[in-house]
PDB file of N, CA, C and O in Angstrom:
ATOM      1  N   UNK A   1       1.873  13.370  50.853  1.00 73.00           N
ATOM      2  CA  UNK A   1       2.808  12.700  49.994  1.00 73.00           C
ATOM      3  C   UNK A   1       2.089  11.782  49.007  1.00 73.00           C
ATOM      4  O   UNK A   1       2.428  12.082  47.862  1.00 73.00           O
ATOM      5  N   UNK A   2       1.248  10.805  49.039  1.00 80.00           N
ATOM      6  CA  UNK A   2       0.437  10.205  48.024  1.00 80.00           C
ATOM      7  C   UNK A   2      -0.321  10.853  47.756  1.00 80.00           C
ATOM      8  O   UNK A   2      -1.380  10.233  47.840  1.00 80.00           O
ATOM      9  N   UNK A   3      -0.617  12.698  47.174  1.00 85.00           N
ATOM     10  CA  UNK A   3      -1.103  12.681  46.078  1.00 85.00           C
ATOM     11  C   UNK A   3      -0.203  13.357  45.323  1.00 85.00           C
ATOM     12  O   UNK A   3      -0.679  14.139  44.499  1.00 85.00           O
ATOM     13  N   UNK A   4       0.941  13.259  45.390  1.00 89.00           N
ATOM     14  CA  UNK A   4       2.423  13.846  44.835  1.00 89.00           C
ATOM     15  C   UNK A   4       2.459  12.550  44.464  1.00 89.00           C
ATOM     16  O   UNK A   4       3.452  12.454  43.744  1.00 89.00           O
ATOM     17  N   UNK A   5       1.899  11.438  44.559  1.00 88.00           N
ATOM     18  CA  UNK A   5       2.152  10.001  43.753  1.00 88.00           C
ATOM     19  C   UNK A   5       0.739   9.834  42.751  1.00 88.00           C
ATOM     20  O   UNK A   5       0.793   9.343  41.623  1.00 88.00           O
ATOM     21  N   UNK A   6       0.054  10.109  43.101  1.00 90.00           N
ATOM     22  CA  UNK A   6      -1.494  10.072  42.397  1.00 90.00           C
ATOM     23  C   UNK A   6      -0.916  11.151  40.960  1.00 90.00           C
ATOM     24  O   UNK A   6      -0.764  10.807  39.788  1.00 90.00           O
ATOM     25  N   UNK A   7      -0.728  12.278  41.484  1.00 91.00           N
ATOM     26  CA  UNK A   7      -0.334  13.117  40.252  1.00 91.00           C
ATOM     27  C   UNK A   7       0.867  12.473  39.637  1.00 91.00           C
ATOM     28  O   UNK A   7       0.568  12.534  38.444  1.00 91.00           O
ATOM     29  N   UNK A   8       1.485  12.168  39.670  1.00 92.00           N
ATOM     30  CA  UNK A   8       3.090  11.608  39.221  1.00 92.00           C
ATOM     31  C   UNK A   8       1.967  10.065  38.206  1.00 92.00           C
ATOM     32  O   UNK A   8       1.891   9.976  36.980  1.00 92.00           O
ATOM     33  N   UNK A   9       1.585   9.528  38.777  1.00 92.00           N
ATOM     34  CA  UNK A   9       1.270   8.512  38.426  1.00 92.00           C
ATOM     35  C   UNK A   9       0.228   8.320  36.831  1.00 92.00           C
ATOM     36  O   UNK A   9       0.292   7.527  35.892  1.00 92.00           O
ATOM     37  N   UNK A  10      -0.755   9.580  37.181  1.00 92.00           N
ATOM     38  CA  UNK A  10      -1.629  10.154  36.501  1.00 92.00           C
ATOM     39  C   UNK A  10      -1.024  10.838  35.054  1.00 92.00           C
ATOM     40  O   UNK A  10      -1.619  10.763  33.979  1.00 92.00           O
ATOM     41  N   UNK A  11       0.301  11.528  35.264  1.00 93.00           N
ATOM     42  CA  UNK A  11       0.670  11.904  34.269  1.00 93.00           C
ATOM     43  C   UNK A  11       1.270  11.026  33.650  1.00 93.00           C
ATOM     44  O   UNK A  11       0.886  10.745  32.515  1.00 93.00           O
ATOM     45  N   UNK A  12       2.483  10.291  34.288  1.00 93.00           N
ATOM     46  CA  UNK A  12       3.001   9.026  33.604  1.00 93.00           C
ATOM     47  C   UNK A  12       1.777   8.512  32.726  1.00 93.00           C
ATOM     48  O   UNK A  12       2.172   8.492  31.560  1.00 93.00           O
ATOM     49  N   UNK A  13       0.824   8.206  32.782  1.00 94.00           N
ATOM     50  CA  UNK A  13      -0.084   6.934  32.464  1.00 94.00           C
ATOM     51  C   UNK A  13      -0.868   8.003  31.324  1.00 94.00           C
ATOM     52  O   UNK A  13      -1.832   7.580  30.686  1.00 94.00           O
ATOM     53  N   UNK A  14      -0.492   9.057  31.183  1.00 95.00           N
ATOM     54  CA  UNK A  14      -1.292  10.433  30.142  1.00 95.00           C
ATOM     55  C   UNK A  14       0.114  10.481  28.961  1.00 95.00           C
ATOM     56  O   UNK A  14       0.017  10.494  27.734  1.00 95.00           O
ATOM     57  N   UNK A  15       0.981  10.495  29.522  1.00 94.00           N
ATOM     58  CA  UNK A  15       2.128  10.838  28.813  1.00 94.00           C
ATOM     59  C   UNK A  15       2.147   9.305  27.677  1.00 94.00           C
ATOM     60  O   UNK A  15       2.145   9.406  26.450  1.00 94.00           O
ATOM     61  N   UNK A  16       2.165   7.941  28.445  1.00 95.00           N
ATOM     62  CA  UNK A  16       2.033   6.755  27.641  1.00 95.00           C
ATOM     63  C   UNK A  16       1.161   6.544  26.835  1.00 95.00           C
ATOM     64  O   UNK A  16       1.524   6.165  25.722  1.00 95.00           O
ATOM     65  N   UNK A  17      -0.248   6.706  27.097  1.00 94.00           N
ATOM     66  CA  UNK A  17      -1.231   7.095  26.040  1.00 94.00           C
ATOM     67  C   UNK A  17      -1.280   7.793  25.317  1.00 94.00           C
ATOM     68  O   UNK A  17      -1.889   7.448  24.305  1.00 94.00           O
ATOM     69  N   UNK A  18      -0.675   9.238  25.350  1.00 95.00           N
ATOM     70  CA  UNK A  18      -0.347   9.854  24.073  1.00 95.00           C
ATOM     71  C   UNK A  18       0.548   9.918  23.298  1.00 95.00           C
ATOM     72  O   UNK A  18       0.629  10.558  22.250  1.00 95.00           O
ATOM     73  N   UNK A  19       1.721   8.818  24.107  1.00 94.00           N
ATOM     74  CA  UNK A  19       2.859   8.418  23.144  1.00 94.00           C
ATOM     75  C   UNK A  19       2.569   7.315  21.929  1.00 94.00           C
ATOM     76  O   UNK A  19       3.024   7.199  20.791  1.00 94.00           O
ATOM     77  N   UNK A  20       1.714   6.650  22.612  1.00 93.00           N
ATOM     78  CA  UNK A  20       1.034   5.502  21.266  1.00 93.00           C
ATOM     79  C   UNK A  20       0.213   6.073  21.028  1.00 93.00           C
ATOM     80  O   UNK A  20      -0.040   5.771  19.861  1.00 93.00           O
ATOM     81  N   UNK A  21      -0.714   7.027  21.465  1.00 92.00           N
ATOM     82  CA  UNK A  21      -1.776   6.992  20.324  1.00 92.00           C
ATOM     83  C   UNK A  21      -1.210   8.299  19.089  1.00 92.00           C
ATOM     84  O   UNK A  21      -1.678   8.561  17.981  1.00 92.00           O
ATOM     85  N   UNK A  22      -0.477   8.690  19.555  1.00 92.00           N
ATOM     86  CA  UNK A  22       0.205   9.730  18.023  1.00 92.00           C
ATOM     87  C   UNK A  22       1.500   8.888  17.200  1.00 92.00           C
ATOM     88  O   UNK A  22       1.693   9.252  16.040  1.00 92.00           O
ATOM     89  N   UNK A  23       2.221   7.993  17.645  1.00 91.00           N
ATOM     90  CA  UNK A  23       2.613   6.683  17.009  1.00 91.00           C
ATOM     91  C   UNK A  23       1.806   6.296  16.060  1.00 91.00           C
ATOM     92  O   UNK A  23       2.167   6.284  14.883  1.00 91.00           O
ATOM     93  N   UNK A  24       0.513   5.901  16.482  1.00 89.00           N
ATOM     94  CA  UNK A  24      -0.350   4.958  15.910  1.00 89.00           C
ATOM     95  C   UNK A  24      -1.569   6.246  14.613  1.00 89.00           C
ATOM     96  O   UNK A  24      -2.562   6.002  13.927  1.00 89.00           O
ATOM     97  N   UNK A  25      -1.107   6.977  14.753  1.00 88.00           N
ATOM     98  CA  UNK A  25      -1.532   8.319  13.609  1.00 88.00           C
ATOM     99  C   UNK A  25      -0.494   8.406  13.014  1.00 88.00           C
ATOM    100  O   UNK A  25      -0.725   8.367  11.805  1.00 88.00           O
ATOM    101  N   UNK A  26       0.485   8.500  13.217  1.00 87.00           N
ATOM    102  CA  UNK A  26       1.991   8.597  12.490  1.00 87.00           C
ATOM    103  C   UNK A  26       1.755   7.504  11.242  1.00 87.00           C
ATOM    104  O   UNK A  26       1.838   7.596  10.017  1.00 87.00           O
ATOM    105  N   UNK A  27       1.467   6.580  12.038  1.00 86.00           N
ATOM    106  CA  UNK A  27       1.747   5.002  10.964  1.00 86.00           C
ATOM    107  C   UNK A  27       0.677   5.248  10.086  1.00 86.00           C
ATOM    108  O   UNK A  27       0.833   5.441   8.881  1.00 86.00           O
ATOM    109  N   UNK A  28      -0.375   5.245  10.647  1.00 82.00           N
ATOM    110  CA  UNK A  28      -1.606   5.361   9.584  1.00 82.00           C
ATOM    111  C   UNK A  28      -1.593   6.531   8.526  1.00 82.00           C
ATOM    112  O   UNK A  28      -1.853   6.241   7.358  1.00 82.00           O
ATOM    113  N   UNK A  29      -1.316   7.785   8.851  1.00 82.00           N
ATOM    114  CA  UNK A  29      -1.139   8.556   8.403  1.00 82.00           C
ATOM    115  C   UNK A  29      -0.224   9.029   7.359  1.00 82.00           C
ATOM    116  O   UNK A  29      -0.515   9.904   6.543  1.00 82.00           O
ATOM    117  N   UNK A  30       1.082   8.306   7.434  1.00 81.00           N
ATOM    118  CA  UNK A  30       1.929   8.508   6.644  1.00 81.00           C
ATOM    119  C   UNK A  30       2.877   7.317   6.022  1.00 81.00           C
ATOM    120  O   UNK A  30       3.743   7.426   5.153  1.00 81.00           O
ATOM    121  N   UNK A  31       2.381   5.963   6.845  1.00 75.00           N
ATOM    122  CA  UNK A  31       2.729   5.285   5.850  1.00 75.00           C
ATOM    123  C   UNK A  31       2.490   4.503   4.459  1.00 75.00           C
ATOM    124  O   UNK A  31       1.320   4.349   4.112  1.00 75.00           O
ATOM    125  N   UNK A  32       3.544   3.987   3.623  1.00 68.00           N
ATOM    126  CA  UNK A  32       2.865   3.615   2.416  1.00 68.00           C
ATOM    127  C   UNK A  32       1.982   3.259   1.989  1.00 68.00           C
ATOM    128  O   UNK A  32       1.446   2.747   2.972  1.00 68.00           O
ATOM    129  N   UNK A  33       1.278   3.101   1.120  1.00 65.00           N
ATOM    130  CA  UNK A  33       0.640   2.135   0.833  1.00 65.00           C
ATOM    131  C   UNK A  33       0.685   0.636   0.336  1.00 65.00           C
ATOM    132  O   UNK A  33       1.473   0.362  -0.569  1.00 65.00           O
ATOM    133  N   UNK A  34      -0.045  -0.259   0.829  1.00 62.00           N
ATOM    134  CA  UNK A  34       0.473  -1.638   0.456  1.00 62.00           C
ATOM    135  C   UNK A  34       0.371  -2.077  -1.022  1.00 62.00           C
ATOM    136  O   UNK A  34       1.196  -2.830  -1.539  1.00 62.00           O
ATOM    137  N   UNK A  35      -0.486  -1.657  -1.541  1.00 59.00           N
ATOM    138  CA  UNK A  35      -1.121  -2.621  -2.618  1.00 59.00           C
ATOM    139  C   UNK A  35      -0.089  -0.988  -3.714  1.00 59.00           C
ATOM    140  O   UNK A  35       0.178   0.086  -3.175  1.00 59.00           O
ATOM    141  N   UNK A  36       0.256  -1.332  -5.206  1.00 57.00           N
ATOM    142  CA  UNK A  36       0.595  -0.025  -5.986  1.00 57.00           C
ATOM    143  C   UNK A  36      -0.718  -0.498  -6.716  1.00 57.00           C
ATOM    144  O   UNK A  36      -1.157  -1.638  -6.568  1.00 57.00           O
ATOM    145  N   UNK A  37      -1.303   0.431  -7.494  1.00 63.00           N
ATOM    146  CA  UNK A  37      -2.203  -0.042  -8.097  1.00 63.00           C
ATOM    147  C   UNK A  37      -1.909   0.800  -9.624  1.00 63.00           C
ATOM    148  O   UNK A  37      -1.974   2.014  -9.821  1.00 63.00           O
ATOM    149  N   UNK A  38      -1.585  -0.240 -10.554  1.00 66.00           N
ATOM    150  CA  UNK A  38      -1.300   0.172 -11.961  1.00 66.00           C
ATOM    151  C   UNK A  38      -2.267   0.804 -12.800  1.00 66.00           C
ATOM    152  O   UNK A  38      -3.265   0.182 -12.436  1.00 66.00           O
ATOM    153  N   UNK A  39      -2.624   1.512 -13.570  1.00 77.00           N
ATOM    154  CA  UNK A  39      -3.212   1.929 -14.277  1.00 77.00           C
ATOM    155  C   UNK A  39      -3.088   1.725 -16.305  1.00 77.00           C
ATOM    156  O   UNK A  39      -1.923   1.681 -16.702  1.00 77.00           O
ATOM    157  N   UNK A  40      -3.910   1.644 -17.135  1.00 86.00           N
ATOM    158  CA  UNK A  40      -3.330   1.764 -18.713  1.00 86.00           C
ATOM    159  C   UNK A  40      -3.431   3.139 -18.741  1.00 86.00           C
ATOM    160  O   UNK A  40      -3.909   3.896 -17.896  1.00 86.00           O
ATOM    161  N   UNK A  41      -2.813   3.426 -20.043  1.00 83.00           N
ATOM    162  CA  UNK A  41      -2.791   4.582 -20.828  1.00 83.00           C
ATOM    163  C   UNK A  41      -4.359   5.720 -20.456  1.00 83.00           C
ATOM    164  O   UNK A  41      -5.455   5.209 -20.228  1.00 83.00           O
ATOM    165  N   UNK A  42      -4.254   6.459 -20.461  1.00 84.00           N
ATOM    166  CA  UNK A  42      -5.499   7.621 -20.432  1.00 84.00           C
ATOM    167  C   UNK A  42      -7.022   6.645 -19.117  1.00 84.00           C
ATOM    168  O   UNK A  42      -8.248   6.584 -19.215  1.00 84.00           O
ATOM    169  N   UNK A  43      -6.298   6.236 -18.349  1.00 83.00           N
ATOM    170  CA  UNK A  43      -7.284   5.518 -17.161  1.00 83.00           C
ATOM    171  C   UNK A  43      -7.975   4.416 -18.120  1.00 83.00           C
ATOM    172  O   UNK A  43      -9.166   4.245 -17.860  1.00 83.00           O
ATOM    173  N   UNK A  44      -7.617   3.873 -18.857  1.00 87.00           N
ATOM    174  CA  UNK A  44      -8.675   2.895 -19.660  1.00 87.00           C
ATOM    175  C   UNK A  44      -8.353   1.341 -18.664  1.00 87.00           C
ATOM    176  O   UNK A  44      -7.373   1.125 -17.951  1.00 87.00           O
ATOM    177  N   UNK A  45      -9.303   0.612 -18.874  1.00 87.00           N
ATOM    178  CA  UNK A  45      -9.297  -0.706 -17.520  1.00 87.00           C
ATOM    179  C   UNK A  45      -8.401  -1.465 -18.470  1.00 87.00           C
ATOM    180  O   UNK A  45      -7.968  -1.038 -19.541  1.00 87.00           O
ATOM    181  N   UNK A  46      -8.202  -2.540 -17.979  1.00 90.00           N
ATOM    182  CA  UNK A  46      -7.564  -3.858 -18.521  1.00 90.00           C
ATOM    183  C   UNK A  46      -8.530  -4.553 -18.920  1.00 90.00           C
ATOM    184  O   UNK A  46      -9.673  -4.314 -18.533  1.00 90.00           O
ATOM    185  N   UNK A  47      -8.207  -5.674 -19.884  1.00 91.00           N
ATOM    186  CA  UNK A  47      -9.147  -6.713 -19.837  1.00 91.00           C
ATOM    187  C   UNK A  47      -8.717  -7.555 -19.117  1.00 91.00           C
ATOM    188  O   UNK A  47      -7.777  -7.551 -18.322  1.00 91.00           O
ATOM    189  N   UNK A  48     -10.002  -8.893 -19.638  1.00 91.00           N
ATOM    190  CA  UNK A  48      -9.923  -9.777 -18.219  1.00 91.00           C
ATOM    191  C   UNK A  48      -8.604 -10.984 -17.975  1.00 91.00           C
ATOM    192  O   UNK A  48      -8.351 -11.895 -17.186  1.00 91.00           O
ATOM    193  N   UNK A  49      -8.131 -10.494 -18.896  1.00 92.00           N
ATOM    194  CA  UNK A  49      -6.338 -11.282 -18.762  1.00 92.00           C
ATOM    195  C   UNK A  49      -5.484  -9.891 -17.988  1.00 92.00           C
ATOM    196  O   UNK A  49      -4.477 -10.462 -17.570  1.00 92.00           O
ATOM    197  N   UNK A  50      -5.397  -8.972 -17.734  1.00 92.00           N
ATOM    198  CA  UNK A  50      -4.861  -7.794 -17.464  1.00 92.00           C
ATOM    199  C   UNK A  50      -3.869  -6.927 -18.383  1.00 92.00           C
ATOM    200  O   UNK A  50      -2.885  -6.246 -18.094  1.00 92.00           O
ATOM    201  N   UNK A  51      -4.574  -7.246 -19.735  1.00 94.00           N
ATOM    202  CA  UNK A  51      -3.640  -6.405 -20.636  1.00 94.00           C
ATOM    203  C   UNK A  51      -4.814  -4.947 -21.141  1.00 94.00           C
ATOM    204  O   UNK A  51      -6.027  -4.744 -21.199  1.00 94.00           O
ATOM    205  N   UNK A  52      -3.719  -4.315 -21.380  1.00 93.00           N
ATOM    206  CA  UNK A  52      -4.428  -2.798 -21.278  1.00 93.00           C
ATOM    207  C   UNK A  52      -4.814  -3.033 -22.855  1.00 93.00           C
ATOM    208  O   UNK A  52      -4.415  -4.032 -23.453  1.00 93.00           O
ATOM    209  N   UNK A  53      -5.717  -1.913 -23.548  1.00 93.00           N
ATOM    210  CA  UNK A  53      -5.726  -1.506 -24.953  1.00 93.00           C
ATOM    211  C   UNK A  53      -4.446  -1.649 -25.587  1.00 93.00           C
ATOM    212  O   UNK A  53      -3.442  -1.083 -25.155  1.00 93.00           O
ATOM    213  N   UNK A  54      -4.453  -2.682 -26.997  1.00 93.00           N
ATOM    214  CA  UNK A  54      -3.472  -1.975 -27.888  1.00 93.00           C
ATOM    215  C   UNK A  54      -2.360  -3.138 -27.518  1.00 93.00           C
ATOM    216  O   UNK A  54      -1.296  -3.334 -28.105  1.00 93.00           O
ATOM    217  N   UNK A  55      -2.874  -3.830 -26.428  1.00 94.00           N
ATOM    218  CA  UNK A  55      -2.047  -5.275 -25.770  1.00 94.00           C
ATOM    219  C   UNK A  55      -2.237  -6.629 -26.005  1.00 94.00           C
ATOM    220  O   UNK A  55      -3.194  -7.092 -25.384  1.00 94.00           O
ATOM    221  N   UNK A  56      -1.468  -7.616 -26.891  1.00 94.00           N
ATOM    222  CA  UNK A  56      -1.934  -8.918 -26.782  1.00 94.00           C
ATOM    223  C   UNK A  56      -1.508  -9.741 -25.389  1.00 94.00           C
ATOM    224  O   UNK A  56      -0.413  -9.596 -24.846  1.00 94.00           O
ATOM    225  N   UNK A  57      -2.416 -10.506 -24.973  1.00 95.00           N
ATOM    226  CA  UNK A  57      -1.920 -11.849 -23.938  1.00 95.00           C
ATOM    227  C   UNK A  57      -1.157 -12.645 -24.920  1.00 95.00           C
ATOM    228  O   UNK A  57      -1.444 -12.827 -26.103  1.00 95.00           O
ATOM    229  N   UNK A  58      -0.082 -13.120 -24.219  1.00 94.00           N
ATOM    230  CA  UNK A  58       1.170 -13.698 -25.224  1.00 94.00           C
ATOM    231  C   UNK A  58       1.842 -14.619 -24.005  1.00 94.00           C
ATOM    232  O   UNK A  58       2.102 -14.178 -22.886  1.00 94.00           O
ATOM    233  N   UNK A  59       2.068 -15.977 -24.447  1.00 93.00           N
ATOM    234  CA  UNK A  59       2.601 -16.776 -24.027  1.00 93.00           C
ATOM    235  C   UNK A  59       3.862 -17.476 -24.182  1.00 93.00           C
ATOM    236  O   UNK A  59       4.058 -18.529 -24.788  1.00 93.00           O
ATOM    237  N   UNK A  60       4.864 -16.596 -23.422  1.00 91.00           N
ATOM    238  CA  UNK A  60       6.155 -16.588 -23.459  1.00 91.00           C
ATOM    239  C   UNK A  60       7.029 -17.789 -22.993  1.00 91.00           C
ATOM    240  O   UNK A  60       8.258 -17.741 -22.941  1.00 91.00           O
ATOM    241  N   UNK A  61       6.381 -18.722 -22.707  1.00 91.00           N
ATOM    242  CA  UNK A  61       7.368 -19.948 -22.669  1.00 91.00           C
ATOM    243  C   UNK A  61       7.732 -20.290 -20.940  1.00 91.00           C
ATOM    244  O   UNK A  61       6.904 -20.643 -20.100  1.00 91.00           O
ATOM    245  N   UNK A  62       9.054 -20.092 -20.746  1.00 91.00           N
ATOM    246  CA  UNK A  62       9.145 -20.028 -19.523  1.00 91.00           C
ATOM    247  C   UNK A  62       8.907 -19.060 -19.106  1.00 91.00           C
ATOM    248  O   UNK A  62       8.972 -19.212 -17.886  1.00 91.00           O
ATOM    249  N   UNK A  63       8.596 -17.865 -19.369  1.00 88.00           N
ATOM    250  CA  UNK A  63       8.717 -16.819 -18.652  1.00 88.00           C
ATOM    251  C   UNK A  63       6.845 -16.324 -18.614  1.00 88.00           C
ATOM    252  O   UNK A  63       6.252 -15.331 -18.192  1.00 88.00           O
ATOM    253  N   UNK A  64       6.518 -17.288 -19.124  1.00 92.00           N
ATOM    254  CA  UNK A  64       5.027 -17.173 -18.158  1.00 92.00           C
ATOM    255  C   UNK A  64       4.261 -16.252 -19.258  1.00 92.00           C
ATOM    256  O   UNK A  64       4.877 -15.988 -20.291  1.00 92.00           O
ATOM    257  N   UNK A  65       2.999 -15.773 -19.085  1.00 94.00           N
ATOM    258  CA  UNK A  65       2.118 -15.311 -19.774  1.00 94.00           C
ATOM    259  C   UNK A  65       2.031 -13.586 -19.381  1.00 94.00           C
ATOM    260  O   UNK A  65       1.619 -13.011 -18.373  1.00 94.00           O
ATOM    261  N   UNK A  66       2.603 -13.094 -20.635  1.00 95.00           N
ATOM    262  CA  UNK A  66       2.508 -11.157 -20.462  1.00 95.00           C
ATOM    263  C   UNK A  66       1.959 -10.929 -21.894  1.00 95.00           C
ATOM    264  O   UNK A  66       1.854 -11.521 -22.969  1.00 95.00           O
ATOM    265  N   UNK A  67       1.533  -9.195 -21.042  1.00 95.00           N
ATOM    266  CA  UNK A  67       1.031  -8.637 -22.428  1.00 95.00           C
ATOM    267  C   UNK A  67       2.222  -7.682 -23.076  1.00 95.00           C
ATOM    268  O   UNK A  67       3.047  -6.892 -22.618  1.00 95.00           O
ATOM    269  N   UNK A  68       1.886  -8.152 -24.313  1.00 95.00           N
ATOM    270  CA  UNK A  68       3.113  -7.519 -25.760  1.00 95.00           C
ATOM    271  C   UNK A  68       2.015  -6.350 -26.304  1.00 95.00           C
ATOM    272  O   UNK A  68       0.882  -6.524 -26.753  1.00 95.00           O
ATOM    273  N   UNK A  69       2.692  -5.222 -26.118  1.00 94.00           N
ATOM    274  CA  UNK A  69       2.353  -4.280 -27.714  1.00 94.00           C
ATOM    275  C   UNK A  69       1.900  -4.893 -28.854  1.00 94.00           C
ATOM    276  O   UNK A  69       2.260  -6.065 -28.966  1.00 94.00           O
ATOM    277  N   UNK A  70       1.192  -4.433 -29.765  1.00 93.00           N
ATOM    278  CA  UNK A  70       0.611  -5.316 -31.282  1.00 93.00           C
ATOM    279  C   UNK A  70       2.049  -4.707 -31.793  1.00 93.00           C
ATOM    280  O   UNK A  70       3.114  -5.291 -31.995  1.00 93.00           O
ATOM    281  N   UNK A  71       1.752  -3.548 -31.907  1.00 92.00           N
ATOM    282  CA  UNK A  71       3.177  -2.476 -32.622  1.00 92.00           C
ATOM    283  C   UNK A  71       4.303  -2.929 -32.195  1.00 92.00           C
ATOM    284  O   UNK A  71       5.239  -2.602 -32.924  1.00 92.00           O
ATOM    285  N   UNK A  72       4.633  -3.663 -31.142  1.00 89.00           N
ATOM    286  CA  UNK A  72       6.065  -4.428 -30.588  1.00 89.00           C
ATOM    287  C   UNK A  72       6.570  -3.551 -30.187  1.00 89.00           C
ATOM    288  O   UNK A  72       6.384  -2.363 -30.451  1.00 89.00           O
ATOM    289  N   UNK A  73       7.948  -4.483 -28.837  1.00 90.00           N
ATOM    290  CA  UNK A  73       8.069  -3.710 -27.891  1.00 90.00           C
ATOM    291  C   UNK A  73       8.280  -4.300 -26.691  1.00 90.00           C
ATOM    292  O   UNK A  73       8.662  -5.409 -27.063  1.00 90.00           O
ATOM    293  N   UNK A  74       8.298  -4.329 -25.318  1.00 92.00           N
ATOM    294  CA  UNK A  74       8.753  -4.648 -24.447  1.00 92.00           C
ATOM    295  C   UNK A  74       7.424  -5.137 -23.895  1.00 92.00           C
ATOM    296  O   UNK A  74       6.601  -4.300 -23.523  1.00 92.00           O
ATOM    297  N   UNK A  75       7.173  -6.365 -23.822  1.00 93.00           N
ATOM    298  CA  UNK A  75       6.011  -7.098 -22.487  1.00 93.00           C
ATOM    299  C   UNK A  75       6.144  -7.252 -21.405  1.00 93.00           C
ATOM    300  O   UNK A  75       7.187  -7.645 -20.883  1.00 93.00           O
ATOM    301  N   UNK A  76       5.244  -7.009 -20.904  1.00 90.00           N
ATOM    302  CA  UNK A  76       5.128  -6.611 -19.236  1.00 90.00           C
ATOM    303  C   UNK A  76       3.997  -7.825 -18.687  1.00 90.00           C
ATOM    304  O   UNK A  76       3.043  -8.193 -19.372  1.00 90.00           O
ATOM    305  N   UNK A  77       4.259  -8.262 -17.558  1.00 91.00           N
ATOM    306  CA  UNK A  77       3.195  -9.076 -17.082  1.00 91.00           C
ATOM    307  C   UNK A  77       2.052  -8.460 -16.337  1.00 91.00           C
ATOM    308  O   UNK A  77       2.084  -7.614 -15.443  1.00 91.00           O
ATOM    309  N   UNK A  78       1.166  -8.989 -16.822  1.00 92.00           N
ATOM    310  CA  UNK A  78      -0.794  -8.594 -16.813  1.00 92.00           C
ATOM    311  C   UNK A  78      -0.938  -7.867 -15.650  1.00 92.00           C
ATOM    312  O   UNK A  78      -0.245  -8.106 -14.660  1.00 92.00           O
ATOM    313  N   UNK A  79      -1.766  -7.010 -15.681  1.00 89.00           N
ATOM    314  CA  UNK A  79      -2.205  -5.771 -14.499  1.00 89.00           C
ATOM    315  C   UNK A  79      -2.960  -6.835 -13.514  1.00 89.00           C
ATOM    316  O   UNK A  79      -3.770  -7.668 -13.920  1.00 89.00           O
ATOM    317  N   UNK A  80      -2.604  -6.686 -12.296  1.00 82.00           N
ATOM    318  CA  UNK A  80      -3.764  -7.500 -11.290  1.00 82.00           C
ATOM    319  C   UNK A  80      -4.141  -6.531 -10.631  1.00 82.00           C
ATOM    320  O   UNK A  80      -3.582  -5.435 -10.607  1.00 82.00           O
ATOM    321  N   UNK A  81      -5.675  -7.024  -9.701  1.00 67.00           N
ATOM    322  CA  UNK A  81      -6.214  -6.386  -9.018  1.00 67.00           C
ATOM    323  C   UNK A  81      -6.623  -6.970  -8.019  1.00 67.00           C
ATOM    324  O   UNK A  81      -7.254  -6.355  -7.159  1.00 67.00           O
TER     325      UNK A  81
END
């Protein structure tokens, strides 16, 4: 009778370990990513304010410091990294 508990016991304790450790591949594996990471136009970097090519740093008052189109247009606040 105790090794009808040894085996019982053995699998329980196989079955729990492979319930977290494919959990823990699940998560890694398929969940999001934390950080989005923005890009400019044709992969070109930002400068060191985070406005892409073709972008002024512009200081909007209350609404804080974004980059504007030269050509005008809708400003967006600076690419971080």
């Amino acid at each position: 009778m105790r090794g009808i508990y040894k085996i019982f016991i053995a699998c329980l304790l196989t079955a729990i370990v492979t319930a977290f450790a494919t959990a823990h591949i699940l998560i890694k594996r398929y969940s999001a990513p934390d950080e989005t990471e923005y890009l400019c136009k044709d992969n070109a970097s930002p400068d060191l304010n985070g406005c892409c090519p073709g972008e002024t740093y512009t200081d909007m008052g209350d609404m804080g410091f974004n980059c504007c189109p030269v050509d005008g247009g809708d400003c967006f606040p600076p690419i971080e990294k």
